[in-house]
Amino acid sequence: MRTAEDEQDGAQSMNDYKNGQNIAAANESSIRTDFKESMTYGEYLHLDQLLNAQGGVSGHHDETLFIIIHQVSELWMKLILHELTSAIDHIGNDDLQPAFKQLARVSKIQSQIIQGWDVLATMTPAEYMEFRGDLGNASGFQSYQYRMIEFALGYKTQHVLKIYEKDDALHQTLLEAFGKPGLYDAAIQKLARSGFHINPDVLNRDVTKVYESDESVREAWKTVYRDVETHWELYQLAEKLVDIEDWLQQWRFRHMKTVERIIGFKQGTGGSSGVNYLKKVLDQYFFPELWEIRTEI
């Protein structure tokens, strides 16, 4: 049985609801609807170009899925490169706090890219084979942004540059990235500036070569981890690097398992060994000492 107090509460609730509706209506009356002389959301984001870039080559229903997953990944990779480049500069200038924010953002972006594989895995082998032949030799192996991320993290192999010789401007961009110090180079230089003894051969190394583990760097990081309070910023930097490598390895693993799920052990469209190649790169390390010291500290 409803009491008078219940009736009053109900009436108050209805009045609150109506007042809220009136306030919302008043606020929405100011919404802009005339854009004849102003920039729209779609124009700002160039949506006409973005949403018309999924034409494909086969007309198969699932090719749209395939294209969008890879395009979204490339957009995320563009942001990763944007953040990594800035973080390297900040570390070089001993300005670590902004670098920490940027490296943390990279890790969050990586988690988004990983989830993309789960969406792509909804495509079955039979569906993919309906249009795989139409792709020719186009392959994710040729992603130049992925190569630039590898370069920024210090993994550099000369032979991959040949893939991009078709486009002179792109090839030059990759050559420039290939010749620049990477994120780990910046971190090691920071260790040296912080008073740690670092092998001069490491500090002056040829940055176009793949980085190899060094005893002096390992000892420096061990000291950091054994006295976190004294070396708090370097400790934070180390853990940000570990986060990035950890997420990248998870991305590589999900990539490998998605490829195995869809095409098994077929050769990749770009000529790689496919799953076998993807399994091999799981053994690559970007920041080896940061993993090695975990057994020793």
PDB file of C-alpha atoms in Angstrom:
ATOM      1  CA  MET A   1       0.000   0.000   0.000  1.00  0.00           C
ATOM      2  CA  ARG A   2       1.421   3.365  -1.042  1.00  0.00           C
ATOM      3  CA  THR A   3       1.649   5.984   1.714  1.00  0.00           C
ATOM      4  CA  ALA A   4       1.378   9.738   1.379  1.00  0.00           C
ATOM      5  CA  GLU A   5       5.157   9.888   1.774  1.00  0.00           C
ATOM      6  CA  ASP A   6       5.560   7.465  -1.147  1.00  0.00           C
ATOM      7  CA  GLU A   7       3.267   9.661  -3.239  1.00  0.00           C
ATOM      8  CA  GLN A   8       5.340  12.727  -2.394  1.00  0.00           C
ATOM      9  CA  ASP A   9       8.601  10.952  -3.262  1.00  0.00           C
ATOM     10  CA  GLY A  10       7.116   9.813  -6.564  1.00  0.00           C
ATOM     11  CA  ALA A  11       5.951  13.297  -7.423  1.00  0.00           C
ATOM     12  CA  GLN A  12       9.380  14.730  -6.533  1.00  0.00           C
ATOM     13  CA  SER A  13      11.103  12.130  -8.717  1.00  0.00           C
ATOM     14  CA  MET A  14       8.820  12.995 -11.626  1.00  0.00           C
ATOM     15  CA  ASN A  15       9.500  16.712 -11.157  1.00  0.00           C
ATOM     16  CA  ASP A  16      13.256  16.043 -11.043  1.00  0.00           C
ATOM     17  CA  TYR A  17      12.963  14.017 -14.245  1.00  0.00           C
ATOM     18  CA  LYS A  18      10.986  16.760 -16.006  1.00  0.00           C
ATOM     19  CA  ASN A  19      13.413  19.433 -14.818  1.00  0.00           C
ATOM     20  CA  GLY A  20      16.277  17.349 -16.125  1.00  0.00           C
ATOM     21  CA  GLN A  21      14.537  16.977 -19.481  1.00  0.00           C
ATOM     22  CA  ASN A  22      13.913  20.723 -19.651  1.00  0.00           C
ATOM     23  CA  ILE A  23      17.542  21.501 -18.842  1.00  0.00           C
ATOM     24  CA  ALA A  24      18.725  19.016 -21.464  1.00  0.00           C
ATOM     25  CA  ALA A  25      16.375  20.513 -24.045  1.00  0.00           C
ATOM     26  CA  ALA A  26      17.602  24.009 -23.227  1.00  0.00           C
ATOM     27  CA  ASN A  27      21.204  22.920 -23.544  1.00  0.00           C
ATOM     28  CA  GLU A  28      20.584  21.070 -26.812  1.00  0.00           C
ATOM     29  CA  SER A  29      18.968  24.126 -28.343  1.00  0.00           C
ATOM     30  CA  SER A  30      22.483  25.513 -28.777  1.00  0.00           C
ATOM     31  CA  ILE A  31      23.677  22.551 -30.875  1.00  0.00           C
ATOM     32  CA  ARG A  32      25.169  23.766 -34.137  1.00  0.00           C
ATOM     33  CA  THR A  33      23.410  22.483 -37.256  1.00  0.00           C
ATOM     34  CA  ASP A  34      24.512  24.952 -39.929  1.00  0.00           C
ATOM     35  CA  PHE A  35      27.952  24.026 -41.299  1.00  0.00           C
ATOM     36  CA  LYS A  36      27.840  25.713 -44.693  1.00  0.00           C
ATOM     37  CA  GLU A  37      30.702  28.004 -43.639  1.00  0.00           C
ATOM     38  CA  SER A  38      32.310  25.845 -40.921  1.00  0.00           C
ATOM     39  CA  MET A  39      34.418  22.694 -40.722  1.00  0.00           C
ATOM     40  CA  THR A  40      32.498  19.530 -39.854  1.00  0.00           C
ATOM     41  CA  TYR A  41      33.588  16.484 -37.861  1.00  0.00           C
ATOM     42  CA  GLY A  42      33.838  14.444 -41.053  1.00  0.00           C
ATOM     43  CA  GLU A  43      35.943  17.087 -42.786  1.00  0.00           C
ATOM     44  CA  TYR A  44      38.294  17.370 -39.823  1.00  0.00           C
ATOM     45  CA  LEU A  45      38.882  13.592 -39.852  1.00  0.00           C
ATOM     46  CA  HIS A  46      38.885  13.323 -43.672  1.00  0.00           C
ATOM     47  CA  LEU A  47      36.243  10.620 -43.349  1.00  0.00           C
ATOM     48  CA  ASP A  48      35.397  10.778 -47.036  1.00  0.00           C
ATOM     49  CA  GLN A  49      38.889   9.497 -47.795  1.00  0.00           C
ATOM     50  CA  LEU A  50      39.183   7.194 -44.795  1.00  0.00           C
ATOM     51  CA  LEU A  51      35.867   5.397 -45.267  1.00  0.00           C
ATOM     52  CA  ASN A  52      36.332   5.003 -49.011  1.00  0.00           C
ATOM     53  CA  ALA A  53      39.707   3.292 -48.708  1.00  0.00           C
ATOM     54  CA  GLN A  54      38.368  -0.258 -48.292  1.00  0.00           C
ATOM     55  CA  GLY A  55      37.649  -0.996 -51.945  1.00  0.00           C
ATOM     56  CA  GLY A  56      39.590  -4.227 -52.061  1.00  0.00           C
ATOM     57  CA  VAL A  57      40.300  -6.362 -55.095  1.00  0.00           C
ATOM     58  CA  SER A  58      37.977  -9.356 -54.863  1.00  0.00           C
ATOM     59  CA  GLY A  59      34.501  -8.199 -53.915  1.00  0.00           C
ATOM     60  CA  HIS A  60      34.334 -10.954 -51.297  1.00  0.00           C
ATOM     61  CA  HIS A  61      32.329 -10.079 -48.178  1.00  0.00           C
ATOM     62  CA  ASP A  62      35.155 -10.819 -45.721  1.00  0.00           C
ATOM     63  CA  GLU A  63      37.757  -8.783 -47.558  1.00  0.00           C
ATOM     64  CA  THR A  64      36.312  -5.679 -45.881  1.00  0.00           C
ATOM     65  CA  LEU A  65      37.100  -7.228 -42.491  1.00  0.00           C
ATOM     66  CA  PHE A  66      40.623  -8.107 -43.650  1.00  0.00           C
ATOM     67  CA  ILE A  67      41.325  -4.603 -44.945  1.00  0.00           C
ATOM     68  CA  ILE A  68      39.890  -2.724 -41.951  1.00  0.00           C
ATOM     69  CA  ILE A  69      41.807  -4.788 -39.399  1.00  0.00           C
ATOM     70  CA  HIS A  70      45.076  -4.041 -41.186  1.00  0.00           C
ATOM     71  CA  GLN A  71      44.261  -0.380 -41.784  1.00  0.00           C
ATOM     72  CA  VAL A  72      43.361   0.146 -38.127  1.00  0.00           C
ATOM     73  CA  SER A  73      46.609  -1.561 -37.115  1.00  0.00           C
ATOM     74  CA  GLU A  74      48.540   0.802 -39.380  1.00  0.00           C
ATOM     75  CA  LEU A  75      46.823   3.813 -37.793  1.00  0.00           C
ATOM     76  CA  TRP A  76      47.744   2.562 -34.330  1.00  0.00           C
ATOM     77  CA  MET A  77      51.315   1.957 -35.508  1.00  0.00           C
ATOM     78  CA  LYS A  78      51.484   5.532 -36.756  1.00  0.00           C
ATOM     79  CA  LEU A  79      50.616   6.692 -33.233  1.00  0.00           C
ATOM     80  CA  ILE A  80      53.166   4.293 -31.718  1.00  0.00           C
ATOM     81  CA  LEU A  81      55.897   5.804 -33.895  1.00  0.00           C
ATOM     82  CA  HIS A  82      54.730   9.297 -32.968  1.00  0.00           C
ATOM     83  CA  GLU A  83      55.027   8.482 -29.258  1.00  0.00           C
ATOM     84  CA  LEU A  84      58.295   6.515 -29.509  1.00  0.00           C
ATOM     85  CA  THR A  85      60.025   9.274 -31.462  1.00  0.00           C
ATOM     86  CA  SER A  86      59.068  11.861 -28.884  1.00  0.00           C
ATOM     87  CA  ALA A  87      59.989   9.577 -25.965  1.00  0.00           C
ATOM     88  CA  ILE A  88      63.470   9.007 -27.415  1.00  0.00           C
ATOM     89  CA  ASP A  89      63.965  12.777 -27.656  1.00  0.00           C
ATOM     90  CA  HIS A  90      62.795  13.328 -24.076  1.00  0.00           C
ATOM     91  CA  ILE A  91      65.098  10.629 -22.715  1.00  0.00           C
ATOM     92  CA  GLY A  92      67.995  12.170 -24.619  1.00  0.00           C
ATOM     93  CA  ASN A  93      67.216  15.489 -22.931  1.00  0.00           C
ATOM     94  CA  ASP A  94      67.027  13.887 -19.443  1.00  0.00           C
ATOM     95  CA  ASP A  95      63.320  14.741 -19.319  1.00  0.00           C
ATOM     96  CA  LEU A  96      61.969  11.366 -18.279  1.00  0.00           C
ATOM     97  CA  GLN A  97      58.487  12.144 -16.972  1.00  0.00           C
ATOM     98  CA  PRO A  98      56.966  12.999 -20.389  1.00  0.00           C
ATOM     99  CA  ALA A  99      58.728   9.938 -21.809  1.00  0.00           C
ATOM    100  CA  PHE A 100      57.065   7.731 -19.191  1.00  0.00           C
ATOM    101  CA  LYS A 101      53.624   9.016 -20.219  1.00  0.00           C
ATOM    102  CA  GLN A 102      54.375   8.397 -23.897  1.00  0.00           C
ATOM    103  CA  LEU A 103      55.782   4.904 -23.336  1.00  0.00           C
ATOM    104  CA  ALA A 104      52.782   3.986 -21.171  1.00  0.00           C
ATOM    105  CA  ARG A 105      50.553   5.161 -24.016  1.00  0.00           C
ATOM    106  CA  VAL A 106      52.462   2.918 -26.437  1.00  0.00           C
ATOM    107  CA  SER A 107      51.695  -0.085 -24.213  1.00  0.00           C
ATOM    108  CA  LYS A 108      47.985   0.768 -24.206  1.00  0.00           C
ATOM    109  CA  ILE A 109      48.015   1.095 -27.990  1.00  0.00           C
ATOM    110  CA  GLN A 110      49.688  -2.295 -28.274  1.00  0.00           C
ATOM    111  CA  SER A 111      46.874  -3.860 -26.259  1.00  0.00           C
ATOM    112  CA  GLN A 112      44.383  -2.456 -28.780  1.00  0.00           C
ATOM    113  CA  ILE A 113      46.269  -3.899 -31.738  1.00  0.00           C
ATOM    114  CA  ILE A 114      46.370  -7.307 -30.058  1.00  0.00           C
ATOM    115  CA  GLN A 115      42.578  -7.328 -29.722  1.00  0.00           C
ATOM    116  CA  GLY A 116      42.350  -6.783 -33.469  1.00  0.00           C
ATOM    117  CA  TRP A 117      43.642 -10.313 -34.053  1.00  0.00           C
ATOM    118  CA  ASP A 118      40.644 -11.684 -32.138  1.00  0.00           C
ATOM    119  CA  VAL A 119      38.326  -9.972 -34.621  1.00  0.00           C
ATOM    120  CA  LEU A 120      40.292 -11.195 -37.632  1.00  0.00           C
ATOM    121  CA  ALA A 121      40.235 -14.738 -36.225  1.00  0.00           C
ATOM    122  CA  THR A 122      36.462 -14.825 -36.810  1.00  0.00           C
ATOM    123  CA  MET A 123      37.314 -15.355 -40.488  1.00  0.00           C
ATOM    124  CA  THR A 124      37.583 -19.046 -41.348  1.00  0.00           C
ATOM    125  CA  PRO A 125      40.166 -20.701 -43.633  1.00  0.00           C
ATOM    126  CA  ALA A 126      37.497 -21.321 -46.267  1.00  0.00           C
ATOM    127  CA  GLU A 127      36.446 -17.667 -46.264  1.00  0.00           C
ATOM    128  CA  TYR A 128      40.010 -16.361 -46.560  1.00  0.00           C
ATOM    129  CA  MET A 129      40.865 -18.720 -49.399  1.00  0.00           C
ATOM    130  CA  GLU A 130      38.010 -17.179 -51.398  1.00  0.00           C
ATOM    131  CA  PHE A 131      40.088 -14.032 -51.926  1.00  0.00           C
ATOM    132  CA  ARG A 132      43.649 -14.801 -50.760  1.00  0.00           C
ATOM    133  CA  GLY A 133      44.798 -15.424 -54.317  1.00  0.00           C
ATOM    134  CA  ASP A 134      43.672 -11.931 -55.318  1.00  0.00           C
ATOM    135  CA  LEU A 135      46.183 -10.349 -52.923  1.00  0.00           C
ATOM    136  CA  GLY A 136      49.122 -11.303 -55.131  1.00  0.00           C
ATOM    137  CA  ASN A 137      52.364 -10.764 -53.211  1.00  0.00           C
ATOM    138  CA  ALA A 138      50.954  -8.044 -50.926  1.00  0.00           C
ATOM    139  CA  SER A 139      51.666  -9.040 -47.323  1.00  0.00           C
ATOM    140  CA  GLY A 140      51.790  -7.619 -43.831  1.00  0.00           C
ATOM    141  CA  PHE A 141      55.469  -8.581 -43.948  1.00  0.00           C
ATOM    142  CA  GLN A 142      55.873  -5.452 -46.080  1.00  0.00           C
ATOM    143  CA  SER A 143      54.424  -3.054 -43.483  1.00  0.00           C
ATOM    144  CA  TYR A 144      56.963  -0.230 -43.454  1.00  0.00           C
ATOM    145  CA  GLN A 145      55.585   1.222 -40.232  1.00  0.00           C
ATOM    146  CA  TYR A 146      56.155  -2.085 -38.466  1.00  0.00           C
ATOM    147  CA  ARG A 147      59.742  -2.018 -39.728  1.00  0.00           C
ATOM    148  CA  MET A 148      60.141   1.514 -38.412  1.00  0.00           C
ATOM    149  CA  ILE A 149      58.863   0.384 -35.013  1.00  0.00           C
ATOM    150  CA  GLU A 150      61.462  -2.392 -35.056  1.00  0.00           C
ATOM    151  CA  PHE A 151      64.108   0.176 -35.980  1.00  0.00           C
ATOM    152  CA  ALA A 152      63.000   2.477 -33.150  1.00  0.00           C
ATOM    153  CA  LEU A 153      63.277  -0.442 -30.728  1.00  0.00           C
ATOM    154  CA  GLY A 154      66.751  -1.304 -32.025  1.00  0.00           C
ATOM    155  CA  TYR A 155      66.110  -4.354 -34.214  1.00  0.00           C
ATOM    156  CA  LYS A 156      67.610  -3.617 -37.633  1.00  0.00           C
ATOM    157  CA  THR A 157      68.211  -5.919 -40.594  1.00  0.00           C
ATOM    158  CA  GLN A 158      69.610  -4.509 -43.817  1.00  0.00           C
ATOM    159  CA  HIS A 159      67.901  -6.937 -46.198  1.00  0.00           C
ATOM    160  CA  VAL A 160      64.350  -5.742 -45.438  1.00  0.00           C
ATOM    161  CA  LEU A 161      65.119  -2.303 -46.883  1.00  0.00           C
ATOM    162  CA  LYS A 162      65.120  -3.760 -50.398  1.00  0.00           C
ATOM    163  CA  ILE A 163      61.368  -4.315 -50.141  1.00  0.00           C
ATOM    164  CA  TYR A 164      60.777  -0.554 -50.258  1.00  0.00           C
ATOM    165  CA  GLU A 165      62.995   0.419 -53.194  1.00  0.00           C
ATOM    166  CA  LYS A 166      59.914   0.790 -55.426  1.00  0.00           C
ATOM    167  CA  ASP A 167      59.113   4.105 -53.678  1.00  0.00           C
ATOM    168  CA  ASP A 168      62.173   6.379 -53.532  1.00  0.00           C
ATOM    169  CA  ALA A 169      60.723   8.738 -50.901  1.00  0.00           C
ATOM    170  CA  LEU A 170      59.604   5.868 -48.652  1.00  0.00           C
ATOM    171  CA  HIS A 171      62.933   4.100 -49.089  1.00  0.00           C
ATOM    172  CA  GLN A 172      64.754   7.262 -48.014  1.00  0.00           C
ATOM    173  CA  THR A 173      62.504   7.616 -44.962  1.00  0.00           C
ATOM    174  CA  LEU A 174      63.321   4.063 -43.926  1.00  0.00           C
ATOM    175  CA  LEU A 175      67.047   4.580 -44.494  1.00  0.00           C
ATOM    176  CA  GLU A 176      66.962   7.603 -42.196  1.00  0.00           C
ATOM    177  CA  ALA A 177      65.112   5.650 -39.495  1.00  0.00           C
ATOM    178  CA  PHE A 178      67.533   2.754 -39.958  1.00  0.00           C
ATOM    179  CA  GLY A 179      70.490   5.012 -39.182  1.00  0.00           C
ATOM    180  CA  LYS A 180      69.083   6.609 -36.023  1.00  0.00           C
ATOM    181  CA  PRO A 181      69.695   5.442 -32.435  1.00  0.00           C
ATOM    182  CA  GLY A 182      66.751   3.555 -30.999  1.00  0.00           C
ATOM    183  CA  LEU A 183      64.860   3.689 -27.718  1.00  0.00           C
ATOM    184  CA  TYR A 184      67.262   1.337 -25.954  1.00  0.00           C
ATOM    185  CA  ASP A 185      70.266   3.318 -27.179  1.00  0.00           C
ATOM    186  CA  ALA A 186      68.702   6.384 -25.546  1.00  0.00           C
ATOM    187  CA  ALA A 187      68.124   4.446 -22.308  1.00  0.00           C
ATOM    188  CA  ILE A 188      71.711   3.164 -22.202  1.00  0.00           C
ATOM    189  CA  GLN A 189      73.092   6.634 -22.871  1.00  0.00           C
ATOM    190  CA  LYS A 190      70.946   7.812 -19.955  1.00  0.00           C
ATOM    191  CA  LEU A 191      72.521   5.148 -17.734  1.00  0.00           C
ATOM    192  CA  ALA A 192      75.961   6.465 -18.662  1.00  0.00           C
ATOM    193  CA  ARG A 193      74.965  10.092 -17.961  1.00  0.00           C
ATOM    194  CA  SER A 194      73.640   8.953 -14.570  1.00  0.00           C
ATOM    195  CA  GLY A 195      77.098   7.790 -13.540  1.00  0.00           C
ATOM    196  CA  PHE A 196      77.047   4.105 -14.449  1.00  0.00           C
ATOM    197  CA  HIS A 197      80.078   2.625 -16.170  1.00  0.00           C
ATOM    198  CA  ILE A 198      79.002   1.532 -19.638  1.00  0.00           C
ATOM    199  CA  ASN A 199      81.328  -0.161 -22.098  1.00  0.00           C
ATOM    200  CA  PRO A 200      82.509   2.555 -24.551  1.00  0.00           C
ATOM    201  CA  ASP A 201      81.979   0.084 -27.401  1.00  0.00           C
ATOM    202  CA  VAL A 202      78.280   0.090 -26.535  1.00  0.00           C
ATOM    203  CA  LEU A 203      78.041   3.866 -26.241  1.00  0.00           C
ATOM    204  CA  ASN A 204      79.762   4.309 -29.604  1.00  0.00           C
ATOM    205  CA  ARG A 205      78.304   1.296 -31.349  1.00  0.00           C
ATOM    206  CA  ASP A 206      77.092   1.154 -34.948  1.00  0.00           C
ATOM    207  CA  VAL A 207      73.365   1.693 -34.445  1.00  0.00           C
ATOM    208  CA  THR A 208      72.574   0.069 -37.802  1.00  0.00           C
ATOM    209  CA  LYS A 209      73.520  -3.279 -36.260  1.00  0.00           C
ATOM    210  CA  VAL A 210      71.257  -5.395 -34.071  1.00  0.00           C
ATOM    211  CA  TYR A 211      71.988  -4.689 -30.410  1.00  0.00           C
ATOM    212  CA  GLU A 212      73.687  -7.492 -28.454  1.00  0.00           C
ATOM    213  CA  SER A 213      73.679  -7.965 -24.701  1.00  0.00           C
ATOM    214  CA  ASP A 214      76.574  -6.369 -22.815  1.00  0.00           C
ATOM    215  CA  GLU A 215      77.904  -7.127 -19.321  1.00  0.00           C
ATOM    216  CA  SER A 216      78.321  -3.477 -18.325  1.00  0.00           C
ATOM    217  CA  VAL A 217      74.723  -2.665 -19.235  1.00  0.00           C
ATOM    218  CA  ARG A 218      73.495  -5.738 -17.376  1.00  0.00           C
ATOM    219  CA  GLU A 219      75.420  -4.713 -14.238  1.00  0.00           C
ATOM    220  CA  ALA A 220      74.036  -1.174 -14.443  1.00  0.00           C
ATOM    221  CA  TRP A 221      70.448  -2.395 -14.618  1.00  0.00           C
ATOM    222  CA  LYS A 222      71.082  -4.832 -11.756  1.00  0.00           C
ATOM    223  CA  THR A 223      72.244  -1.935  -9.606  1.00  0.00           C
ATOM    224  CA  VAL A 224      69.104   0.011 -10.509  1.00  0.00           C
ATOM    225  CA  TYR A 225      66.820  -2.887  -9.536  1.00  0.00           C
ATOM    226  CA  ARG A 226      68.708  -3.583  -6.315  1.00  0.00           C
ATOM    227  CA  ASP A 227      68.400   0.033  -5.136  1.00  0.00           C
ATOM    228  CA  VAL A 228      65.106   1.252  -6.517  1.00  0.00           C
ATOM    229  CA  GLU A 229      64.760   4.219  -4.155  1.00  0.00           C
ATOM    230  CA  THR A 230      68.079   5.707  -5.246  1.00  0.00           C
ATOM    231  CA  HIS A 231      67.457   5.091  -8.943  1.00  0.00           C
ATOM    232  CA  TRP A 232      63.673   5.496  -9.058  1.00  0.00           C
ATOM    233  CA  GLU A 233      63.438   7.204 -12.478  1.00  0.00           C
ATOM    234  CA  LEU A 234      65.771   4.703 -14.142  1.00  0.00           C
ATOM    235  CA  TYR A 235      63.772   1.898 -12.554  1.00  0.00           C
ATOM    236  CA  GLN A 236      60.568   3.372 -13.996  1.00  0.00           C
ATOM    237  CA  LEU A 237      62.231   3.672 -17.391  1.00  0.00           C
ATOM    238  CA  ALA A 238      63.323   0.039 -17.283  1.00  0.00           C
ATOM    239  CA  GLU A 239      59.832  -1.171 -16.440  1.00  0.00           C
ATOM    240  CA  LYS A 240      58.293   0.921 -19.218  1.00  0.00           C
ATOM    241  CA  LEU A 241      60.684  -0.764 -21.661  1.00  0.00           C
ATOM    242  CA  VAL A 242      59.792  -4.202 -20.337  1.00  0.00           C
ATOM    243  CA  ASP A 243      56.081  -3.381 -20.723  1.00  0.00           C
ATOM    244  CA  ILE A 244      56.591  -2.459 -24.373  1.00  0.00           C
ATOM    245  CA  GLU A 245      58.568  -5.589 -25.180  1.00  0.00           C
ATOM    246  CA  ASP A 246      56.131  -7.788 -23.285  1.00  0.00           C
ATOM    247  CA  TRP A 247      53.158  -6.385 -25.225  1.00  0.00           C
ATOM    248  CA  LEU A 248      55.031  -6.667 -28.519  1.00  0.00           C
ATOM    249  CA  GLN A 249      55.734 -10.327 -27.893  1.00  0.00           C
ATOM    250  CA  GLN A 250      52.059 -10.876 -27.081  1.00  0.00           C
ATOM    251  CA  TRP A 251      51.154  -9.119 -30.344  1.00  0.00           C
ATOM    252  CA  ARG A 252      53.566 -11.377 -32.236  1.00  0.00           C
ATOM    253  CA  PHE A 253      52.139 -14.483 -30.567  1.00  0.00           C
ATOM    254  CA  ARG A 254      48.532 -13.552 -31.375  1.00  0.00           C
ATOM    255  CA  HIS A 255      49.597 -12.760 -34.935  1.00  0.00           C
ATOM    256  CA  MET A 256      51.240 -16.156 -35.275  1.00  0.00           C
ATOM    257  CA  LYS A 257      48.277 -18.064 -33.827  1.00  0.00           C
ATOM    258  CA  THR A 258      45.771 -16.150 -35.957  1.00  0.00           C
ATOM    259  CA  VAL A 259      47.759 -16.919 -39.097  1.00  0.00           C
ATOM    260  CA  GLU A 260      48.053 -20.579 -38.082  1.00  0.00           C
ATOM    261  CA  ARG A 261      44.305 -20.708 -37.401  1.00  0.00           C
ATOM    262  CA  ILE A 262      43.432 -19.286 -40.827  1.00  0.00           C
ATOM    263  CA  ILE A 263      46.075 -20.640 -43.232  1.00  0.00           C
ATOM    264  CA  GLY A 264      47.954 -23.269 -41.230  1.00  0.00           C
ATOM    265  CA  PHE A 265      51.554 -23.604 -42.375  1.00  0.00           C
ATOM    266  CA  LYS A 266      51.112 -22.264 -45.912  1.00  0.00           C
ATOM    267  CA  GLN A 267      53.746 -19.889 -47.277  1.00  0.00           C
ATOM    268  CA  GLY A 268      52.944 -16.203 -46.721  1.00  0.00           C
ATOM    269  CA  THR A 269      51.702 -14.142 -49.681  1.00  0.00           C
ATOM    270  CA  GLY A 270      54.908 -12.097 -49.453  1.00  0.00           C
ATOM    271  CA  GLY A 271      57.065 -15.217 -49.751  1.00  0.00           C
ATOM    272  CA  SER A 272      57.931 -15.745 -46.076  1.00  0.00           C
ATOM    273  CA  SER A 273      57.555 -19.159 -44.457  1.00  0.00           C
ATOM    274  CA  GLY A 274      54.423 -17.882 -42.720  1.00  0.00           C
ATOM    275  CA  VAL A 275      53.848 -19.387 -39.273  1.00  0.00           C
ATOM    276  CA  ASN A 276      57.403 -20.731 -39.077  1.00  0.00           C
ATOM    277  CA  TYR A 277      58.784 -17.225 -39.658  1.00  0.00           C
ATOM    278  CA  LEU A 278      56.426 -15.762 -37.061  1.00  0.00           C
ATOM    279  CA  LYS A 279      57.494 -18.380 -34.528  1.00  0.00           C
ATOM    280  CA  LYS A 280      61.145 -17.559 -35.151  1.00  0.00           C
ATOM    281  CA  VAL A 281      60.734 -13.836 -34.411  1.00  0.00           C
ATOM    282  CA  LEU A 282      59.256 -14.695 -31.013  1.00  0.00           C
ATOM    283  CA  ASP A 283      62.835 -15.413 -29.940  1.00  0.00           C
ATOM    284  CA  GLN A 284      64.009 -11.865 -30.715  1.00  0.00           C
ATOM    285  CA  TYR A 285      64.745  -9.556 -27.794  1.00  0.00           C
ATOM    286  CA  PHE A 286      64.977  -5.773 -27.985  1.00  0.00           C
ATOM    287  CA  PHE A 287      66.155  -5.093 -24.435  1.00  0.00           C
ATOM    288  CA  PRO A 288      67.976  -8.323 -23.506  1.00  0.00           C
ATOM    289  CA  GLU A 289      69.630  -7.297 -20.232  1.00  0.00           C
ATOM    290  CA  LEU A 290      66.304  -6.243 -18.734  1.00  0.00           C
ATOM    291  CA  TRP A 291      65.141  -9.842 -19.106  1.00  0.00           C
ATOM    292  CA  GLU A 292      68.424 -11.489 -18.166  1.00  0.00           C
ATOM    293  CA  ILE A 293      68.722  -9.724 -14.799  1.00  0.00           C
ATOM    294  CA  ARG A 294      65.408 -11.133 -13.591  1.00  0.00           C
ATOM    295  CA  THR A 295      67.173 -14.408 -12.900  1.00  0.00           C
ATOM    296  CA  GLU A 296      70.009 -12.661 -11.072  1.00  0.00           C
ATOM    297  CA  ILE A 297      68.396 -10.063  -8.787  1.00  0.00           C
TER     298      ILE A 297
END
